[in-house]
XYZ file of C-alpha atoms in Angstrom:
479
model
C -6.487 4.865 44.530
C -4.948 0.470 44.217
C -1.504 2.040 44.034
C -2.698 4.925 47.509
C -4.289 0.726 48.868
C -1.346 -1.510 48.426
C 1.025 1.208 50.056
C 1.505 -0.223 53.259
C -0.364 2.402 54.871
C -3.934 0.294 55.247
C -5.649 3.856 54.662
C -9.216 2.174 53.907
C -10.696 -0.756 53.593
C -13.218 -0.818 51.038
C -13.212 0.435 47.600
C -17.294 0.792 45.765
C -18.248 0.625 43.325
C -21.544 1.561 40.887
C -21.332 -1.516 39.771
C -18.119 -4.435 38.785
C -18.291 -3.089 34.647
C -17.077 0.266 36.706
C -14.307 -1.369 38.096
C -12.904 -3.121 34.963
C -14.687 -4.326 32.098
C -12.032 -7.355 30.865
C -12.649 -10.191 33.177
C -8.854 -11.436 33.708
C -7.704 -7.692 34.575
C -11.090 -7.080 37.425
C -9.371 -10.808 39.085
C -6.422 -9.800 39.117
C -6.908 -6.041 40.610
C -9.522 -7.775 43.393
C -6.289 -10.811 44.680
C -4.104 -8.235 44.409
C -6.478 -6.013 46.454
C -7.819 -8.635 48.909
C -4.380 -9.571 49.930
C -3.756 -6.163 51.336
C -7.079 -6.147 53.240
C -8.595 -3.506 51.003
C -12.865 -4.855 49.264
C -14.144 -4.253 46.011
C -17.631 -3.698 46.773
C -21.024 -3.266 44.027
C -24.369 -0.964 44.844
C -26.262 -2.628 42.384
C -24.392 -6.098 42.291
C -24.049 -7.462 45.754
C -22.723 -10.439 46.084
C -22.320 -11.411 49.416
C -19.042 -13.062 51.362
C -16.690 -13.839 48.766
C -16.031 -17.301 51.199
C -18.472 -19.144 49.818
C -17.523 -20.437 46.349
C -20.987 -19.352 45.182
C -20.519 -16.023 45.312
C -17.171 -16.015 43.866
C -18.615 -17.451 40.714
C -21.395 -15.779 40.751
C -18.805 -11.869 40.894
C -16.652 -14.291 37.705
C -20.384 -14.496 35.798
C -21.144 -11.155 36.185
C -16.649 -9.972 35.215
C -17.687 -12.751 32.277
C -21.170 -10.665 30.828
C -19.890 -7.214 32.064
C -16.016 -7.264 29.370
C -18.701 -9.492 26.894
C -21.046 -6.788 26.084
C -18.522 -4.044 26.606
C -17.760 -5.509 23.155
C -20.900 -5.664 21.411
C -21.152 -2.149 22.355
C -18.170 -1.019 21.074
C -18.907 -3.513 17.733
C -22.062 -1.738 17.146
C -20.919 1.294 18.070
C -17.682 1.628 15.143
C -20.176 0.058 13.658
C -22.629 2.931 13.230
C -20.180 5.901 13.060
C -18.713 3.473 9.949
C -22.151 4.342 8.223
C -22.033 7.666 9.978
C -18.209 8.391 7.630
C -19.565 6.798 4.581
C -22.769 9.133 4.338
C -19.747 11.532 4.529
C -20.840 12.894 7.795
C -18.118 13.414 10.475
C -17.641 12.082 14.107
C -17.070 13.964 15.913
C -13.777 14.841 16.816
C -11.795 17.625 16.631
C -11.839 18.904 13.758
C -8.084 19.404 12.112
C -7.090 23.363 10.875
C -8.425 25.136 8.204
C -11.189 23.489 8.907
C -15.209 23.992 10.766
C -18.406 22.017 11.221
C -21.372 23.498 9.795
C -24.453 21.554 9.971
C -24.971 19.084 7.123
C -28.688 17.958 7.784
C -31.529 16.304 11.110
C -32.232 12.949 11.439
C -35.036 14.191 14.324
C -33.442 15.516 16.860
C -29.798 14.757 16.190
C -27.725 17.501 14.145
C -25.388 15.366 11.402
C -22.949 17.158 10.399
C -19.853 18.142 8.246
C -16.297 20.109 7.294
C -16.216 22.625 5.572
C -13.032 25.264 4.820
C -12.284 28.187 7.869
C -11.161 31.072 5.825
C -8.723 31.555 8.388
C -7.098 28.686 9.416
C -6.701 27.830 6.376
C -4.107 30.482 5.715
C -2.278 28.824 8.049
C -2.463 25.819 6.304
C -1.337 26.904 3.307
C 1.700 28.920 4.740
C 2.956 25.958 6.051
C 2.543 23.650 3.427
C 5.147 26.692 1.798
C 7.214 27.200 3.534
C 7.909 23.437 4.264
C 9.102 23.972 0.260
C 10.182 27.301 -0.884
C 10.381 28.811 2.859
C 9.293 32.681 2.874
C 10.681 34.304 0.310
C 13.896 35.299 2.989
C 14.982 31.973 2.900
C 15.351 28.273 1.178
C 12.705 25.574 1.520
C 12.359 24.920 5.731
C 12.864 21.771 7.321
C 9.360 20.985 9.434
C 12.256 22.429 13.226
C 12.346 25.171 11.415
C 8.837 25.500 10.895
C 7.220 24.980 14.782
C 10.308 27.642 15.331
C 8.865 30.399 12.759
C 5.576 29.984 13.760
C 5.940 30.536 16.603
C 8.259 32.716 17.004
C 5.698 34.808 14.896
C 3.338 34.297 17.295
C 0.790 31.201 15.537
C -0.320 29.281 16.966
C -3.047 26.277 17.737
C -7.358 26.440 18.036
C -5.975 25.095 21.531
C -4.433 28.210 21.706
C -0.714 26.506 22.176
C 3.185 27.328 20.554
C 2.670 24.153 17.220
C 5.234 21.532 17.940
C 7.017 19.082 15.190
C 4.131 16.617 15.703
C 1.886 18.681 15.344
C 3.354 20.386 12.042
C 4.226 17.078 10.242
C 1.412 15.143 10.700
C -0.313 17.949 8.962
C 2.174 17.533 6.496
C 1.275 14.476 6.307
C -2.857 14.437 6.296
C -4.658 13.807 3.042
C -7.541 15.551 4.464
C -5.800 18.582 3.280
C -6.473 16.849 -0.733
C -10.159 16.161 0.501
C -9.218 12.846 1.427
C -10.382 12.774 5.534
C -10.085 9.248 6.397
C -12.115 7.059 9.674
C -11.073 4.004 11.245
C -7.560 3.314 10.527
C -5.773 3.014 13.275
C -6.724 0.515 16.310
C -8.086 2.723 19.838
C -6.638 0.806 22.125
C -3.029 -1.146 20.044
C -2.930 1.692 17.985
C -1.936 -0.859 15.012
C -2.672 -0.253 11.026
C -5.212 -0.866 10.921
C -6.587 -3.315 6.854
C -7.168 -0.585 4.266
C -10.599 -2.286 3.612
C -11.561 -1.135 7.054
C -10.655 3.010 6.398
C -13.433 4.707 4.865
C -12.727 7.333 3.157
C -14.830 10.539 3.346
C -14.715 13.905 0.377
C -14.143 16.879 2.408
C -13.092 20.497 0.944
C -9.603 20.110 -0.276
C -7.331 23.317 1.146
C -3.518 22.105 -0.704
C -2.957 21.420 -4.156
C -2.893 17.508 -5.157
C 0.568 18.084 -6.543
C 2.192 20.183 -3.505
C 0.565 17.323 -1.208
C 2.806 14.948 -3.528
C 6.165 17.499 -3.461
C 6.164 17.330 -0.338
C 4.955 14.185 0.213
C 8.344 13.599 -1.513
C 10.317 15.879 -0.046
C 8.867 14.508 2.937
C 10.517 11.015 2.531
C 13.137 12.314 0.736
C 14.740 14.789 3.851
C 14.167 11.938 6.145
C 17.237 10.650 8.305
C 15.926 6.290 7.387
C 15.588 7.049 4.164
C 18.951 9.655 2.677
C 22.461 8.843 4.316
C 24.572 11.474 4.936
C 26.641 10.404 2.065
C 23.891 10.814 -0.114
C 23.849 14.659 0.704
C 28.116 14.919 1.615
C 29.309 11.875 -0.025
C 31.541 12.894 -3.978
C 29.266 10.497 -6.240
C 27.781 13.593 -8.268
C 23.537 12.469 -8.987
C 24.173 10.285 -5.795
C 20.270 10.284 -4.279
C 18.773 11.834 -7.889
C 19.498 9.013 -9.998
C 16.776 6.468 -10.561
C 15.995 3.521 -12.466
C 13.524 4.354 -15.271
C 12.088 1.145 -14.447
C 11.120 0.282 -11.884
C 11.816 3.947 -9.266
C 15.099 2.245 -7.523
C 18.011 4.494 -7.032
C 21.309 4.136 -9.102
C 23.921 3.287 -7.039
C 28.013 2.885 -7.605
C 29.827 -0.511 -8.760
C 33.444 -0.312 -9.800
C 35.199 -2.708 -11.675
C 38.361 -4.024 -12.781
C 40.825 -4.505 -16.039
C 42.814 -7.144 -16.702
C 45.775 -3.948 -17.275
C 44.862 -3.248 -14.044
C 41.924 -0.154 -14.367
C 39.472 0.974 -12.245
C 35.532 1.909 -13.982
C 32.647 2.956 -12.200
C 29.335 3.449 -13.380
C 25.321 4.626 -12.745
C 23.547 1.065 -11.523
C 20.103 -0.033 -10.512
C 20.183 -1.225 -7.214
C 17.382 -3.254 -7.231
C 19.166 -4.897 -9.595
C 22.075 -5.107 -7.909
C 20.795 -6.584 -4.354
C 18.059 -8.159 -5.718
C 18.414 -9.660 -9.133
C 16.842 -9.294 -12.390
C 13.400 -10.238 -11.372
C 13.160 -7.172 -9.677
C 13.858 -5.010 -12.613
C 16.818 -5.350 -15.670
C 18.640 -2.821 -14.415
C 20.895 -0.798 -16.416
C 24.222 1.114 -15.905
C 25.783 3.844 -17.068
C 30.052 4.648 -17.255
C 29.625 6.956 -14.291
C 31.429 10.355 -16.010
C 29.156 9.503 -18.832
C 25.417 10.129 -16.841
C 27.399 12.995 -15.354
C 29.208 15.149 -17.841
C 25.214 13.997 -19.617
C 23.567 15.521 -16.916
C 26.350 19.174 -16.106
C 26.472 19.615 -20.657
C 22.229 19.837 -20.815
C 22.487 21.647 -17.346
C 24.862 24.281 -18.659
C 23.986 23.959 -22.359
C 19.867 24.117 -22.018
C 19.062 25.270 -18.567
C 21.218 27.649 -17.663
C 20.500 29.769 -20.379
C 18.779 33.298 -20.140
C 16.995 33.264 -22.799
C 15.774 29.361 -21.883
C 15.590 30.330 -18.095
C 13.254 33.954 -18.906
C 11.182 31.700 -20.784
C 10.912 29.153 -17.731
C 9.842 31.792 -15.826
C 7.800 33.475 -18.322
C 5.670 30.423 -18.296
C 5.234 30.130 -14.879
C 3.584 33.988 -14.058
C 1.119 32.495 -16.825
C 0.387 29.686 -14.370
C 0.131 32.274 -11.174
C -2.545 33.699 -13.107
C -4.528 31.718 -13.819
C -4.756 30.491 -10.629
C -6.171 34.680 -9.670
C -10.024 33.397 -9.898
C -9.430 30.614 -7.105
C -7.682 33.686 -5.255
C -9.996 36.415 -5.747
C -12.911 33.738 -3.821
C -10.434 33.096 -0.399
C -10.574 37.565 -0.259
C -14.623 37.664 0.016
C -14.222 34.618 2.752
C -11.559 36.300 4.498
C -13.577 39.757 4.431
C -16.706 38.508 5.104
C -14.633 36.882 8.198
C -13.629 40.051 9.029
C -16.466 42.156 8.864
C -19.104 39.044 10.180
C -16.277 39.538 13.403
C -16.219 42.908 13.289
C -20.597 43.035 14.039
C -20.322 40.666 16.546
C -18.175 43.026 18.760
C -20.271 46.564 18.117
C -23.399 44.308 18.936
C -21.592 43.540 22.475
C -20.654 46.937 22.624
C -24.141 48.349 21.844
C -25.758 46.509 24.153
C -22.630 47.735 26.818
C -23.136 51.206 26.186
C -27.104 51.127 26.073
C -26.918 49.362 29.536
C -28.736 46.308 28.252
C -26.283 44.210 30.223
C -23.060 44.369 32.476
C -19.538 44.208 32.170
C -19.161 41.696 33.886
C -15.926 38.800 33.436
C -18.110 36.354 31.452
C -18.807 38.729 29.148
C -15.037 40.204 28.926
C -14.273 36.963 28.281
C -16.538 36.855 25.424
C -15.562 40.914 23.897
C -11.676 38.415 24.356
C -12.765 36.576 21.995
C -14.401 38.246 19.510
C -11.347 40.052 19.637
C -8.491 37.325 19.141
C -11.139 35.731 16.040
C -10.771 39.877 13.765
C -7.480 40.211 14.527
C -6.923 36.461 13.196
C -8.926 36.460 10.011
C -7.094 40.062 9.728
C -4.036 38.769 9.481
C -4.972 35.797 6.981
C -7.106 38.475 4.608
C -3.516 41.212 5.054
C -1.115 37.840 4.124
C -3.677 36.948 1.267
C -3.816 40.139 0.409
C -0.038 40.480 -0.152
C -0.290 37.468 -2.155
C -3.026 38.417 -4.632
C -0.586 41.887 -4.665
C 2.692 39.937 -5.176
C 3.527 40.093 -8.849
C 6.817 37.775 -9.015
C 9.403 40.652 -12.071
C 12.463 39.156 -12.347
C 15.739 41.593 -13.961
C 16.907 40.505 -16.786
C 20.371 41.179 -15.674
C 19.765 39.015 -12.346
C 18.718 35.603 -14.799
C 22.016 36.796 -17.287
C 23.937 36.798 -13.300
C 21.964 33.300 -12.607
C 23.220 31.756 -15.962
C 26.471 32.925 -15.753
C 27.405 31.114 -12.022
C 25.363 28.713 -12.286
C 26.922 27.914 -15.964
C 30.873 28.341 -14.199
C 30.480 26.173 -11.531
C 29.089 24.307 -12.862
C 31.740 24.136 -15.934
C 34.383 24.178 -12.863
C 33.101 24.076 -9.360
C 33.609 21.467 -7.205
C 31.555 17.514 -6.483
C 30.523 18.830 -3.861
C 28.738 22.507 -4.588
C 27.198 21.033 -8.419
C 25.546 18.163 -5.502
C 23.651 20.885 -2.952
C 23.183 22.834 -6.074
C 22.117 19.608 -8.051
C 19.831 18.411 -5.130
C 17.944 21.910 -4.198
C 16.495 22.009 -8.291
C 16.095 18.831 -9.167
C 13.388 16.666 -8.397
C 14.828 13.061 -9.842
C 16.702 12.412 -12.844
C 15.617 8.787 -14.308
C 17.573 6.970 -16.362
C 16.363 4.951 -19.258
C 17.409 3.270 -22.124
C 17.861 5.755 -24.420
C 16.683 8.820 -21.918
C 17.667 10.720 -19.610
C 14.613 12.889 -17.872
C 16.185 15.792 -15.744
C 12.523 16.923 -13.856
C 12.770 19.460 -11.349
C 10.380 22.598 -10.073
C 9.948 25.475 -11.267
C 9.250 27.363 -8.278
C 12.499 25.615 -7.482
C 14.034 27.721 -9.693
C 12.376 30.492 -9.290
C 13.242 31.092 -5.710
C 17.163 29.687 -6.569
C 17.432 33.239 -9.353
C 15.548 34.940 -6.819
C 17.375 34.604 -3.998
C 21.162 34.651 -5.663
C 20.636 38.792 -5.429
C 21.623 38.157 -2.185
C 23.694 36.060 -1.639
C 27.462 34.377 -2.678
C 26.705 31.307 -5.054
C 29.638 29.266 -3.145
C 27.542 28.485 -0.464
C 28.407 25.002 2.223
C 25.673 21.881 0.856
C 24.114 21.272 4.114
C 23.166 24.503 5.297
C 19.362 25.295 6.022
C 18.831 28.764 4.701
C 19.944 29.019 1.379
C 18.889 25.388 -0.515
C 15.758 26.322 -2.010
C 14.273 22.771 -2.626
C 16.149 20.601 0.159
C 17.654 21.165 3.441
C 18.901 18.312 5.405
C 16.235 19.236 7.978
C 14.332 16.803 9.040
């Protein structure tokens, strides 16, 4: 409107508003645009706050006073609204925005005519959320872990859609993977509505909600998101010639172990892993530690060959993983019951509508057609989620001992004679971190990732590019 008023064609003479606060609530902006419009012969007139001829200084002053009161009232209203919403959040209630994927609103209590609502898990959408986290950590069973962009492609290609029926995007998937609400911690009042700047921690209200994702799974995803970020991990970490870059960390401060060199009097060059925080920030930050590069590389490689890749040790690890899955079967059964209830409810609603049409109690108009299509879509979504959950409950991984032996043999051979890029790629896919202490080297990794690598080995050659996103069981270079 303002652009049209100032384009030189003089399309209109007046802009009529209910009150000046409907034009602008900020006094400076209101004055700026009133003067800009006046230069083009356009006047702003308020119906409820007439001030007369503004060529009279008194009338102009009155309008400016009104603008100041409007601005003050707007800020006071905002202060009281946010105070009420924060108190509502402290009591555990939802403040009215659309709930995230995986949740729905349920009535918690009534206070007079005011209905207070809380978040509850939507069994159907919760399956999609769990699927997304699984794809990010482990892939779909036919590939290694997928990056955010690959997850988007995977979901859209298979017909998954957002609650509004739109295709998924990279931003929405990344936001989902980093949202603490999925481990039961919803946060309100995190950013400013105007500047989008992060608010101080003490102003953020945390609401307890039912969790969909287990905390250790969520934390693993956050570590991998951080590790895969190109802002954090340079390409040299993935493709460089140093074996343990990006894996070895100082056990004291958590800083990465970096390469340092020294030269003896005889001209011999020595290479060390040393704490990066100590090397770059000094002893006050971390006392630091150094270890010869060949020594640490040999210790880690030999330990993997002699301990991890022995068939008996691999079988013990995978068996313990099966036992842990069995303990979770009760939770899976409750999910199946909830999903079955959703499918049944959707089918009952459809039957009731069909019965009304058959009995002639209603006509099949456009509104009813839309309702039927919505119910059918809800039923199909619930049915698909139920089928996925059933597949998961029926899926019992049985790994042939011959496959375990073959995987261990291939790994031992290649870790003994393989190139640095090969060993580095598999270490980064199987190992989360290598903590270097004064007297101990601790190698930490995921049993789930190891299982995926064993299963994937029956369909893939052992030697693969270290930057391929389709075989790396734990990490990839796709952010």
